[in-house]
Amino acid sequence: MLLTEMVSSLEYVPYWNKPKHQMTTQVNNSDLHFASVRELRSKFNKREISSSEVTKVTLDRIATLEPRLNTFITVTPENAIRDAKLADERLQGTGQEPTALTGVPVMVKDNFSTKDVPTTAASNILKGYIPPYDGTVVSLLKQAGAVILGKGNLDEFAMGSSNETSAFGPVHNPWDTERVPGGSSGGASAAVAAGQCFMAFGSDTGGSIRQPAAFCGVVGMKPTYGLVSRFGLLAFGSSLDQIGPLTRTVADCSDALNIISSHDHRDSTSVSAPFTDFGQELDIGIAEMNIGVPKEYLVEGIEPGVRSAFEASLKTLESLGANVSETSLPLTDHALAVYYIIAPSEASANLSRYDGVKYGLGFLNANNSAQATESARGEGFGDEVKRRILLGTYALSAGYYDAFYKKAQQVRTLIRREFTDSFLKFDALVTPTSPNVAFKIGGKINDPFQMYMNDVCTIPVNIAGLPSISVPGGMSEGLPVGLQFIGPQFGDTTVIRAAAAYERATNWHKNHPLI
Amino acid sequence: MNPLSKKDVEHIAKLAYIKLSKKETEDLRMQLSNILSHFASLSTVKTDGIEATGHTTDSNTVMRNDHPEQPLDQNDVLRNAPDRDGEFVRVRPVLE
């Protein structure tokens, strides 16, 4: 039976209308769910399947898997079915010219502002909040004809490395549901890995796209700071936050960036790309490319399985003709401290807007305005968010500003310089994305500093505002390992080139979890 | 550096407008002291005369022509307020 016949024979009943006992437990792991967006597009072009059909089967898959994975905070099936219908008109040539994402079912992380669709940042303080506007990336996705399925689970306000700080419960890693998917874009990475969407969009402040991509065996990229507008992204650390895609292939990643990257006057840090196509070097290979391996990233405590996967990846890069050599970035050891001063400081300022007046929890019986705000924030914010707001407040408070915040910003300058010098010699750097594979839910949540150590390989990149991509780079103990490429500022096309060459030479991206 | 005192935590919680329970105050005192102790190593990096980096790209003031643009729908904005009175958001007394 053709898939299209299978789909049309299904009477579509959304899962929220189904009695619990009728929920399907049988999972159909058909190739369609794990197709890349380019493969899906080819099926659209050959009329093998329509966007409406693929959207319906994807919504069904979400319904089947959500009780086990919890990747979505909000699913918007009516909107998705409506948008898929419009996309089909475009694909059939009766509407606007289709784009690379027309008709493609996608997820956006729930810290993206979406008009008329609840946006929570996984926080109790925003329960019930319905934005009056779309952020720039959401607008661009809608204009491109992408079908937004709903809002992805995340660590509260994107603060976390395991998705366990969400007020809506943890996300489970589809490779082993007792383990975390990484964070903070854990819903996004798990949904792409599990075939609940064809790509997802997350935000990365210290590794929040790349580390979960690594833990779930998918591709995740943080472009150069400024290339994607942050307008409508609920702000965490404004000088570090950057939006990017999580996908199944490097080509899909560059196609997605071509859609969402644009100069935006509503974001004062927005910059225009000095190139027209993120994928312009996709196919040219890495012969003679100079790739540096900064030894500080092979930290003490790196898991042996991650180390051996990484060493095997270096051999692959050499076999493709790259000149791979060791280098040193000594300030890497200070990056974690710099980050955990700057990010919480910026967060403490950004999150001061949540006062329970214009939106959020209101304490209508409080004696005065200050008490109402203190109660709203005391009840509305979870432990990790409180911890970071207080850490930032402390670092910015009288008497400590110079010792912490200013010092961190000065070391930030030195870290940037160290990278800049390194890129005089190397076209790209390569490191493991994380020193470990996905850990057990509950394993690190009670030790904040241990949790922060997860981001030791991804954080320096945000500090310097550089482009970086994580691709599936091996397996350890049955779990995916990520390989990270880092490029110079605006070297986005170079990291995509290196990642694509590595992907062509390996099969790791073809592994899918058996759910 | 010295660990934070209970008073320190209460002071920064007040600055941040966050009400904490006794247990939260004590947990945070220990956790923040531990985290801050890991930051002490920064003082070993020489930064005399080094400028601070705020943003990694130039951040410019954005100008636009002084033409009115379509504002957000008033009802869409006000629907989120916990306490609303017609076109107004109501707050608890600010001055007592």
Tab-separated table of N, CA and C in Angstrom, chain A residues 115-116 128-133 225-226 230 238-239 265 268-269 271 331 334 336-338 340-341 346 356-370 372-375 377-378 381 383 386-387 389-391 393-394 397 404 406-414 416-417 447-449 452 463-465 489-490, chain B residues 1-4 8-21 24-25 27-28 31-64 69 72-73 75-84 89-96:
chain	number	residue	atom	x	y	z
A	115	LYS	N	2.266	34.819	18.022
A	115	LYS	CA	1.005	35.542	18.169
A	115	LYS	C	-0.160	34.570	18.387
A	116	ASP	N	-0.907	34.818	19.418
A	116	ASP	CA	-2.125	34.057	19.756
A	116	ASP	C	-1.867	32.603	20.166
A	128	GLY	N	-0.234	30.847	30.817
A	128	GLY	CA	-1.402	31.600	30.367
A	128	GLY	C	-1.065	32.812	29.521
A	129	TYR	N	0.206	33.133	29.365
A	129	TYR	CA	0.584	34.310	28.573
A	129	TYR	C	0.407	34.020	27.082
A	130	ILE	N	-0.306	34.909	26.404
A	130	ILE	CA	-0.536	34.748	24.962
A	130	ILE	C	0.001	35.988	24.252
A	131	PRO	N	1.130	35.853	23.562
A	131	PRO	CA	1.778	37.034	22.976
A	131	PRO	C	0.894	37.733	21.950
A	132	PRO	N	1.025	39.053	21.882
A	132	PRO	CA	0.290	39.808	20.862
A	132	PRO	C	1.042	39.899	19.541
A	133	TYR	N	2.203	39.274	19.419
A	133	TYR	CA	2.975	39.399	18.173
A	133	TYR	C	3.860	38.175	17.949
A	225	TYR	N	26.970	35.323	15.997
A	225	TYR	CA	26.086	36.233	16.736
A	225	TYR	C	25.672	37.392	15.833
A	226	GLY	N	24.374	37.668	15.780
A	226	GLY	CA	23.882	38.791	14.989
A	226	GLY	C	23.282	38.408	13.646
A	230	ARG	N	17.063	38.395	17.055
A	230	ARG	CA	16.565	37.917	18.345
A	230	ARG	C	15.240	38.571	18.700
A	238	SER	N	21.523	38.597	26.571
A	238	SER	CA	21.361	39.234	25.259
A	238	SER	C	22.643	39.292	24.429
A	239	SER	N	23.801	39.351	25.055
A	239	SER	CA	25.023	39.427	24.256
A	239	SER	C	25.486	38.036	23.819
A	265	HIS	N	15.853	45.563	11.701
A	265	HIS	CA	16.037	46.831	12.421
A	265	HIS	C	15.457	46.771	13.836
A	268	SER	N	18.963	45.587	17.587
A	268	SER	CA	20.070	46.515	17.335
A	268	SER	C	21.407	45.806	17.173
A	269	THR	N	21.466	44.504	17.483
A	269	THR	CA	22.717	43.767	17.286
A	269	THR	C	22.682	42.952	15.994
A	271	VAL	N	23.106	41.868	12.244
A	271	VAL	CA	24.054	42.219	11.181
A	271	VAL	C	23.705	41.428	9.918
A	331	LEU	N	43.097	30.122	27.603
A	331	LEU	CA	42.064	30.819	28.381
A	331	LEU	C	40.753	30.039	28.466
A	334	HIS	N	39.113	29.481	31.710
A	334	HIS	CA	38.397	30.555	32.406
A	334	HIS	C	37.031	30.853	31.795
A	336	LEU	N	34.266	29.165	31.536
A	336	LEU	CA	33.082	28.821	32.331
A	336	LEU	C	32.781	29.925	33.349
A	337	ALA	N	33.820	30.416	34.008
A	337	ALA	CA	33.625	31.482	34.994
A	337	ALA	C	33.126	32.760	34.325
A	338	VAL	N	33.715	33.104	33.178
A	338	VAL	CA	33.288	34.305	32.453
A	338	VAL	C	31.801	34.187	32.098
A	340	TYR	N	29.441	32.211	33.424
A	340	TYR	CA	28.503	32.171	34.556
A	340	TYR	C	28.530	33.442	35.398
A	341	ILE	N	29.276	34.447	34.949
A	341	ILE	CA	29.104	35.800	35.479
A	341	ILE	C	28.283	36.637	34.492
A	346	GLU	N	23.278	39.376	32.785
A	346	GLU	CA	22.338	39.830	31.752
A	346	GLU	C	20.940	39.288	32.034
A	356	GLY	N	4.615	40.568	37.141
A	356	GLY	CA	3.214	40.243	37.427
A	356	GLY	C	2.257	41.409	37.254
A	357	VAL	N	2.633	42.404	36.439
A	357	VAL	CA	1.736	43.550	36.211
A	357	VAL	C	1.056	43.427	34.845
A	358	LYS	N	1.847	43.397	33.779
A	358	LYS	CA	1.262	43.369	32.427
A	358	LYS	C	0.900	41.951	31.994
A	359	TYR	N	1.601	40.977	32.572
A	359	TYR	CA	1.308	39.571	32.287
A	359	TYR	C	1.888	38.745	33.417
A	360	GLY	N	1.543	37.473	33.434
A	360	GLY	CA	2.106	36.597	34.454
A	360	GLY	C	1.250	36.534	35.709
A	361	LEU	N	1.842	35.956	36.743
A	361	LEU	CA	1.107	35.748	37.987
A	361	LEU	C	0.841	37.082	38.674
A	362	GLY	N	-0.395	37.332	39.032
A	362	GLY	CA	-0.705	38.558	39.765
A	362	GLY	C	-1.076	38.223	41.204
A	363	PHE	N	-0.566	38.981	42.127
A	363	PHE	CA	-0.940	38.771	43.534
A	363	PHE	C	-1.839	39.929	43.957
A	364	LEU	N	-3.138	39.717	43.713
A	364	LEU	CA	-4.082	40.826	43.807
A	364	LEU	C	-4.393	41.209	45.245
A	365	ASN	N	-4.025	40.325	46.187
A	365	ASN	CA	-4.305	40.653	47.588
A	365	ASN	C	-3.098	41.204	48.332
A	366	ALA	N	-1.994	41.378	47.615
A	366	ALA	CA	-0.791	41.894	48.291
A	366	ALA	C	-1.055	43.304	48.814
A	367	ASN	N	-0.341	43.671	49.895
A	367	ASN	CA	-0.548	44.987	50.496
A	367	ASN	C	-0.085	46.123	49.602
A	368	ASN	N	1.005	45.851	48.868
A	368	ASN	CA	1.520	46.908	47.994
A	368	ASN	C	2.193	46.281	46.778
A	369	SER	N	2.602	47.159	45.891
A	369	SER	CA	3.135	46.722	44.603
A	369	SER	C	4.417	45.890	44.757
A	370	ALA	N	5.310	46.326	45.658
A	370	ALA	CA	6.573	45.603	45.837
A	370	ALA	C	6.321	44.185	46.322
A	372	ALA	N	3.630	42.413	45.869
A	372	ALA	CA	3.010	41.639	44.788
A	372	ALA	C	4.089	41.121	43.835
A	373	THR	N	5.054	41.968	43.513
A	373	THR	CA	6.136	41.571	42.611
A	373	THR	C	7.000	40.481	43.236
A	374	GLU	N	7.362	40.669	44.518
A	374	GLU	CA	8.202	39.668	45.186
A	374	GLU	C	7.506	38.307	45.231
A	375	SER	N	6.200	38.323	45.477
A	375	SER	CA	5.471	37.052	45.536
A	375	SER	C	5.355	36.418	44.158
A	377	ARG	N	7.343	36.688	41.653
A	377	ARG	CA	8.644	36.162	41.231
A	377	ARG	C	9.085	34.991	42.113
A	378	GLY	N	8.749	35.081	43.400
A	378	GLY	CA	9.088	33.987	44.317
A	378	GLY	C	8.358	32.708	43.954
A	381	PHE	N	9.094	31.810	39.477
A	381	PHE	CA	10.381	31.310	38.991
A	381	PHE	C	10.767	30.016	39.688
A	383	ASP	N	13.814	26.989	40.715
A	383	ASP	CA	15.078	27.070	41.465
A	383	ASP	C	16.254	27.588	40.628
A	386	LYS	N	15.931	31.315	39.766
A	386	LYS	CA	16.221	32.144	40.955
A	386	LYS	C	17.727	32.187	41.209
A	387	ARG	N	18.349	31.007	41.103
A	387	ARG	CA	19.789	30.927	41.366
A	387	ARG	C	20.553	31.871	40.430
A	389	ILE	N	19.351	34.484	38.671
A	389	ILE	CA	19.030	35.904	38.885
A	389	ILE	C	19.817	36.427	40.088
A	390	LEU	N	19.878	35.628	41.150
A	390	LEU	CA	20.591	36.087	42.346
A	390	LEU	C	22.099	36.171	42.085
A	391	LEU	N	22.626	35.204	41.347
A	391	LEU	CA	24.047	35.232	41.003
A	391	LEU	C	24.368	36.509	40.213
A	393	THR	N	22.533	39.297	40.086
A	393	THR	CA	22.284	40.475	40.921
A	393	THR	C	23.502	40.738	41.806
A	394	TYR	N	24.046	39.649	42.349
A	394	TYR	CA	25.229	39.767	43.209
A	394	TYR	C	26.409	40.325	42.410
A	397	SER	N	26.093	43.970	41.844
A	397	SER	CA	25.756	44.850	42.967
A	397	SER	C	26.968	45.655	43.415
A	404	PHE	N	33.739	41.221	39.470
A	404	PHE	CA	33.071	40.150	38.724
A	404	PHE	C	32.730	40.565	37.293
A	406	LYS	N	32.907	43.404	35.377
A	406	LYS	CA	33.884	44.073	34.517
A	406	LYS	C	35.053	43.135	34.207
A	407	LYS	N	35.512	42.431	35.225
A	407	LYS	CA	36.617	41.489	35.032
A	407	LYS	C	36.240	40.432	33.981
A	408	ALA	N	35.030	39.904	34.096
A	408	ALA	CA	34.574	38.878	33.142
A	408	ALA	C	34.533	39.438	31.724
A	409	GLN	N	34.092	40.677	31.581
A	409	GLN	CA	34.030	41.285	30.245
A	409	GLN	C	35.429	41.529	29.671
A	410	GLN	N	36.385	41.808	30.560
A	410	GLN	CA	37.768	41.988	30.087
A	410	GLN	C	38.367	40.641	29.654
A	411	VAL	N	38.114	39.607	30.449
A	411	VAL	CA	38.619	38.283	30.062
A	411	VAL	C	37.918	37.837	28.771
A	412	ARG	N	36.667	38.254	28.608
A	412	ARG	CA	35.952	37.962	27.361
A	412	ARG	C	36.723	38.521	26.162
A	413	THR	N	37.222	39.726	26.288
A	413	THR	CA	38.030	40.331	25.222
A	413	THR	C	39.240	39.448	24.919
A	414	LEU	N	39.897	38.963	25.972
A	414	LEU	CA	41.095	38.143	25.766
A	414	LEU	C	40.754	36.805	25.115
A	416	ARG	N	38.271	36.275	23.073
A	416	ARG	CA	38.015	36.580	21.652
A	416	ARG	C	39.323	36.693	20.879
A	417	ARG	N	40.282	37.403	21.490
A	417	ARG	CA	41.580	37.592	20.815
A	417	ARG	C	42.272	36.251	20.585
A	447	ASP	N	23.398	19.240	41.803
A	447	ASP	CA	24.725	19.840	41.906
A	447	ASP	C	24.908	20.844	40.768
A	448	PRO	N	24.487	22.102	41.001
A	448	PRO	CA	24.496	23.086	39.915
A	448	PRO	C	25.838	23.185	39.211
A	449	PHE	N	26.941	23.141	39.937
A	449	PHE	CA	28.222	23.343	39.263
A	449	PHE	C	28.566	22.184	38.324
A	452	TYR	N	26.768	22.754	35.230
A	452	TYR	CA	27.370	23.806	34.402
A	452	TYR	C	28.557	23.256	33.593
A	463	ILE	N	30.822	33.175	24.037
A	463	ILE	CA	31.558	34.309	24.586
A	463	ILE	C	32.186	35.119	23.451
A	464	ALA	N	32.673	34.404	22.424
A	464	ALA	CA	33.341	35.072	21.313
A	464	ALA	C	32.394	35.358	20.145
A	465	GLY	N	31.141	34.922	20.221
A	465	GLY	CA	30.153	35.220	19.175
A	465	GLY	C	30.381	34.474	17.866
A	489	GLN	N	34.485	34.440	13.162
A	489	GLN	CA	33.283	35.255	12.991
A	489	GLN	C	32.940	35.340	11.496
A	490	PHE	N	31.696	35.080	11.156
A	490	PHE	CA	31.179	35.043	9.782
A	490	PHE	C	31.774	33.896	8.951
B	1	MET	N	37.424	33.445	48.268
B	1	MET	CA	36.524	34.454	48.844
B	1	MET	C	35.660	33.839	49.940
B	2	ASN	N	35.167	34.706	50.801
B	2	ASN	CA	34.353	34.208	51.922
B	2	ASN	C	32.996	33.717	51.438
B	3	PRO	N	32.492	32.669	52.084
B	3	PRO	CA	31.138	32.237	51.711
B	3	PRO	C	30.114	33.335	52.018
B	4	LEU	N	29.008	33.300	51.308
B	4	LEU	CA	27.961	34.295	51.540
B	4	LEU	C	27.286	34.032	52.883
B	8	ASP	N	23.616	38.307	53.302
B	8	ASP	CA	23.964	38.611	51.898
B	8	ASP	C	22.860	38.130	50.961
B	9	VAL	N	22.427	36.884	51.193
B	9	VAL	CA	21.406	36.307	50.301
B	9	VAL	C	20.100	37.092	50.430
B	10	GLU	N	19.734	37.443	51.648
B	10	GLU	CA	18.497	38.221	51.840
B	10	GLU	C	18.601	39.581	51.152
B	11	HIS	N	19.792	40.159	51.202
B	11	HIS	CA	19.998	41.466	50.572
B	11	HIS	C	19.833	41.370	49.048
B	12	ILE	N	20.493	40.391	48.419
B	12	ILE	CA	20.379	40.314	46.946
B	12	ILE	C	18.969	39.867	46.526
B	13	ALA	N	18.320	39.050	47.346
B	13	ALA	CA	16.934	38.660	47.023
B	13	ALA	C	16.025	39.883	47.052
B	14	LYS	N	16.317	40.799	47.975
B	14	LYS	CA	15.509	42.026	48.048
B	14	LYS	C	15.768	42.893	46.819
B	15	LEU	N	17.050	43.004	46.438
B	15	LEU	CA	17.377	43.780	45.230
B	15	LEU	C	16.694	43.197	43.999
B	16	ALA	N	16.588	41.858	43.969
B	16	ALA	CA	16.023	41.180	42.792
B	16	ALA	C	14.508	41.004	42.896
B	17	TYR	N	13.911	41.500	43.977
B	17	TYR	CA	12.451	41.349	44.178
B	17	TYR	C	12.013	39.891	44.087
B	18	ILE	N	12.692	39.030	44.828
B	18	ILE	CA	12.276	37.624	44.859
B	18	ILE	C	12.073	37.204	46.303
B	19	LYS	N	10.871	36.743	46.596
B	19	LYS	CA	10.575	36.259	47.946
B	19	LYS	C	11.104	34.835	48.084
B	20	LEU	N	11.910	34.598	49.099
B	20	LEU	CA	12.482	33.266	49.309
B	20	LEU	C	11.998	32.683	50.628
B	21	SER	N	11.816	31.365	50.648
B	21	SER	CA	11.520	30.705	51.917
B	21	SER	C	12.831	30.559	52.692
B	24	GLU	N	14.956	27.926	51.042
B	24	GLU	CA	15.564	28.423	49.798
B	24	GLU	C	16.757	29.325	50.109
B	25	THR	N	16.594	30.170	51.110
B	25	THR	CA	17.677	31.094	51.469
B	25	THR	C	18.932	30.312	51.852
B	27	ASP	N	19.656	27.056	51.131
B	27	ASP	CA	20.172	26.296	49.985
B	27	ASP	C	20.967	27.212	49.055
B	28	LEU	N	20.385	28.367	48.769
B	28	LEU	CA	21.040	29.293	47.841
B	28	LEU	C	22.334	29.844	48.423
B	31	GLN	N	24.807	27.077	47.719
B	31	GLN	CA	25.057	26.871	46.280
B	31	GLN	C	25.792	28.058	45.668
B	32	LEU	N	25.343	29.264	46.001
B	32	LEU	CA	25.988	30.448	45.412
B	32	LEU	C	27.420	30.577	45.910
B	33	SER	N	27.656	30.264	47.190
B	33	SER	CA	29.034	30.326	47.719
B	33	SER	C	29.929	29.359	46.964
B	34	ASN	N	29.395	28.163	46.708
B	34	ASN	CA	30.165	27.159	45.968
B	34	ASN	C	30.470	27.628	44.543
B	35	ILE	N	29.448	28.143	43.868
B	35	ILE	CA	29.640	28.600	42.486
B	35	ILE	C	30.651	29.750	42.457
B	36	LEU	N	30.497	30.712	43.361
B	36	LEU	CA	31.399	31.879	43.374
B	36	LEU	C	32.847	31.465	43.655
B	37	SER	N	33.024	30.407	44.448
B	37	SER	CA	34.396	29.977	44.760
B	37	SER	C	35.114	29.497	43.492
B	38	HIS	N	34.342	28.971	42.527
B	38	HIS	CA	34.953	28.541	41.259
B	38	HIS	C	35.356	29.731	40.392
B	39	PHE	N	34.823	30.907	40.683
B	39	PHE	CA	35.122	32.083	39.862
B	39	PHE	C	36.395	32.792	40.319
B	40	ALA	N	36.896	32.408	41.482
B	40	ALA	CA	38.046	33.114	42.060
B	40	ALA	C	39.243	33.082	41.115
B	41	SER	N	39.347	32.007	40.311
B	41	SER	CA	40.504	31.858	39.423
B	41	SER	C	40.608	33.018	38.423
B	42	LEU	N	39.497	33.692	38.157
B	42	LEU	CA	39.531	34.797	37.187
B	42	LEU	C	40.523	35.879	37.596
B	43	SER	N	40.706	36.044	38.908
B	43	SER	CA	41.583	37.123	39.378
B	43	SER	C	43.040	36.860	38.994
B	44	THR	N	43.346	35.615	38.566
B	44	THR	CA	44.726	35.318	38.158
B	44	THR	C	45.009	35.772	36.718
B	45	VAL	N	43.955	36.133	35.966
B	45	VAL	CA	44.163	36.582	34.578
B	45	VAL	C	44.491	38.077	34.594
B	46	LYS	N	45.593	38.438	33.946
B	46	LYS	CA	45.995	39.857	33.903
B	46	LYS	C	45.118	40.612	32.903
B	47	THR	N	44.461	41.663	33.363
B	47	THR	CA	43.559	42.403	32.472
B	47	THR	C	43.821	43.912	32.523
B	48	ASP	N	44.982	44.311	33.032
B	48	ASP	CA	45.274	45.751	33.100
B	48	ASP	C	45.217	46.364	31.700
B	49	GLY	N	44.443	47.403	31.557
B	49	GLY	CA	44.383	48.114	30.283
B	49	GLY	C	43.595	47.414	29.189
B	50	ILE	N	42.959	46.285	29.509
B	50	ILE	CA	42.164	45.556	28.506
B	50	ILE	C	40.730	46.105	28.512
B	51	GLU	N	40.237	46.448	27.331
B	51	GLU	CA	38.873	46.968	27.289
B	51	GLU	C	37.866	45.837	27.529
B	52	ALA	N	36.691	46.205	27.980
B	52	ALA	CA	35.642	45.212	28.237
B	52	ALA	C	34.855	44.953	26.949
B	53	THR	N	34.459	43.701	26.719
B	53	THR	CA	33.592	43.385	25.580
B	53	THR	C	32.154	43.260	26.070
B	54	GLY	N	31.275	44.114	25.542
B	54	GLY	CA	29.854	44.015	25.863
B	54	GLY	C	29.148	43.137	24.847
B	55	HIS	N	29.348	43.459	23.579
B	55	HIS	CA	28.780	42.685	22.477
B	55	HIS	C	29.888	42.344	21.494
B	56	THR	N	29.702	41.257	20.750
B	56	THR	CA	30.744	40.863	19.804
B	56	THR	C	30.519	41.475	18.426
B	57	THR	N	29.376	42.112	18.232
B	57	THR	CA	29.178	42.871	16.994
B	57	THR	C	28.972	44.321	17.401
B	58	ASP	N	29.089	45.230	16.438
B	58	ASP	CA	28.805	46.627	16.760
B	58	ASP	C	27.324	46.756	17.046
B	59	SER	N	27.023	47.402	18.149
B	59	SER	CA	25.622	47.610	18.484
B	59	SER	C	25.314	49.078	18.236
B	60	ASN	N	24.503	49.332	17.244
B	60	ASN	CA	24.232	50.720	16.858
B	60	ASN	C	22.823	51.130	17.246
B	61	THR	N	22.674	52.396	17.515
B	61	THR	CA	21.335	52.909	17.734
B	61	THR	C	20.611	52.895	16.395
B	62	VAL	N	19.443	52.281	16.376
B	62	VAL	CA	18.706	52.159	15.123
B	62	VAL	C	17.785	53.359	14.977
B	63	MET	N	17.873	54.033	13.844
B	63	MET	CA	17.017	55.191	13.585
B	63	MET	C	15.938	54.787	12.582
B	64	ARG	N	14.810	55.443	12.667
B	64	ARG	CA	13.802	55.254	11.615
B	64	ARG	C	13.092	56.575	11.385
B	69	GLU	N	3.626	53.794	12.963
B	69	GLU	CA	3.489	52.430	12.445
B	69	GLU	C	2.269	51.792	13.105
B	72	LEU	N	0.448	47.488	18.220
B	72	LEU	CA	-0.167	46.218	18.611
B	72	LEU	C	-1.621	46.469	18.982
B	73	ASP	N	-2.454	45.476	18.795
B	73	ASP	CA	-3.855	45.589	19.157
B	73	ASP	C	-3.976	45.727	20.677
B	75	ASN	N	-6.347	45.229	22.781
B	75	ASN	CA	-6.953	44.111	23.493
B	75	ASN	C	-6.010	42.909	23.572
B	76	ASP	N	-5.254	42.670	22.493
B	76	ASP	CA	-4.274	41.579	22.504
B	76	ASP	C	-3.235	41.794	23.600
B	77	VAL	N	-2.891	43.050	23.840
B	77	VAL	CA	-1.865	43.350	24.843
B	77	VAL	C	-2.462	43.234	26.243
B	78	LEU	N	-3.640	43.833	26.415
B	78	LEU	CA	-4.218	43.896	27.769
B	78	LEU	C	-4.788	42.564	28.247
B	79	ARG	N	-5.056	41.633	27.326
B	79	ARG	CA	-5.669	40.363	27.732
B	79	ARG	C	-4.775	39.579	28.693
B	80	ASN	N	-3.491	39.891	28.706
B	80	ASN	CA	-2.568	39.145	29.568
B	80	ASN	C	-2.463	39.702	30.984
B	81	ALA	N	-3.009	40.869	31.219
B	81	ALA	CA	-2.826	41.493	32.540
B	81	ALA	C	-3.635	40.749	33.603
B	82	PRO	N	-3.028	40.430	34.743
B	82	PRO	CA	-3.750	39.732	35.801
B	82	PRO	C	-4.910	40.567	36.353
B	83	ASP	N	-4.766	41.894	36.347
B	83	ASP	CA	-5.808	42.757	36.907
B	83	ASP	C	-6.015	43.930	35.958
B	84	ARG	N	-7.177	43.934	35.324
B	84	ARG	CA	-7.434	44.917	34.279
B	84	ARG	C	-8.724	45.657	34.593
B	89	VAL	N	-4.371	48.797	33.201
B	89	VAL	CA	-3.853	47.710	34.024
B	89	VAL	C	-3.855	48.223	35.449
B	90	ARG	N	-4.417	47.432	36.367
B	90	ARG	CA	-4.466	47.888	37.759
B	90	ARG	C	-3.313	47.274	38.540
B	91	VAL	N	-2.666	48.065	39.375
B	91	VAL	CA	-1.582	47.550	40.212
B	91	VAL	C	-1.911	47.793	41.671
B	92	ARG	N	-1.251	47.074	42.556
B	92	ARG	CA	-1.405	47.299	43.990
B	92	ARG	C	-0.792	48.658	44.329
B	93	PRO	N	-1.156	49.243	45.461
B	93	PRO	CA	-0.645	50.591	45.788
B	93	PRO	C	0.888	50.653	45.719
B	94	VAL	N	1.384	51.692	45.064
B	94	VAL	CA	2.829	51.875	44.974
B	94	VAL	C	3.312	52.733	46.141
B	95	LEU	N	2.528	53.757	46.482
B	95	LEU	CA	2.860	54.617	47.625
B	95	LEU	C	1.836	54.354	48.727
B	96	GLU	N	2.320	54.213	49.936
B	96	GLU	CA	1.359	53.970	51.032
B	96	GLU	C	1.285	55.192	51.925
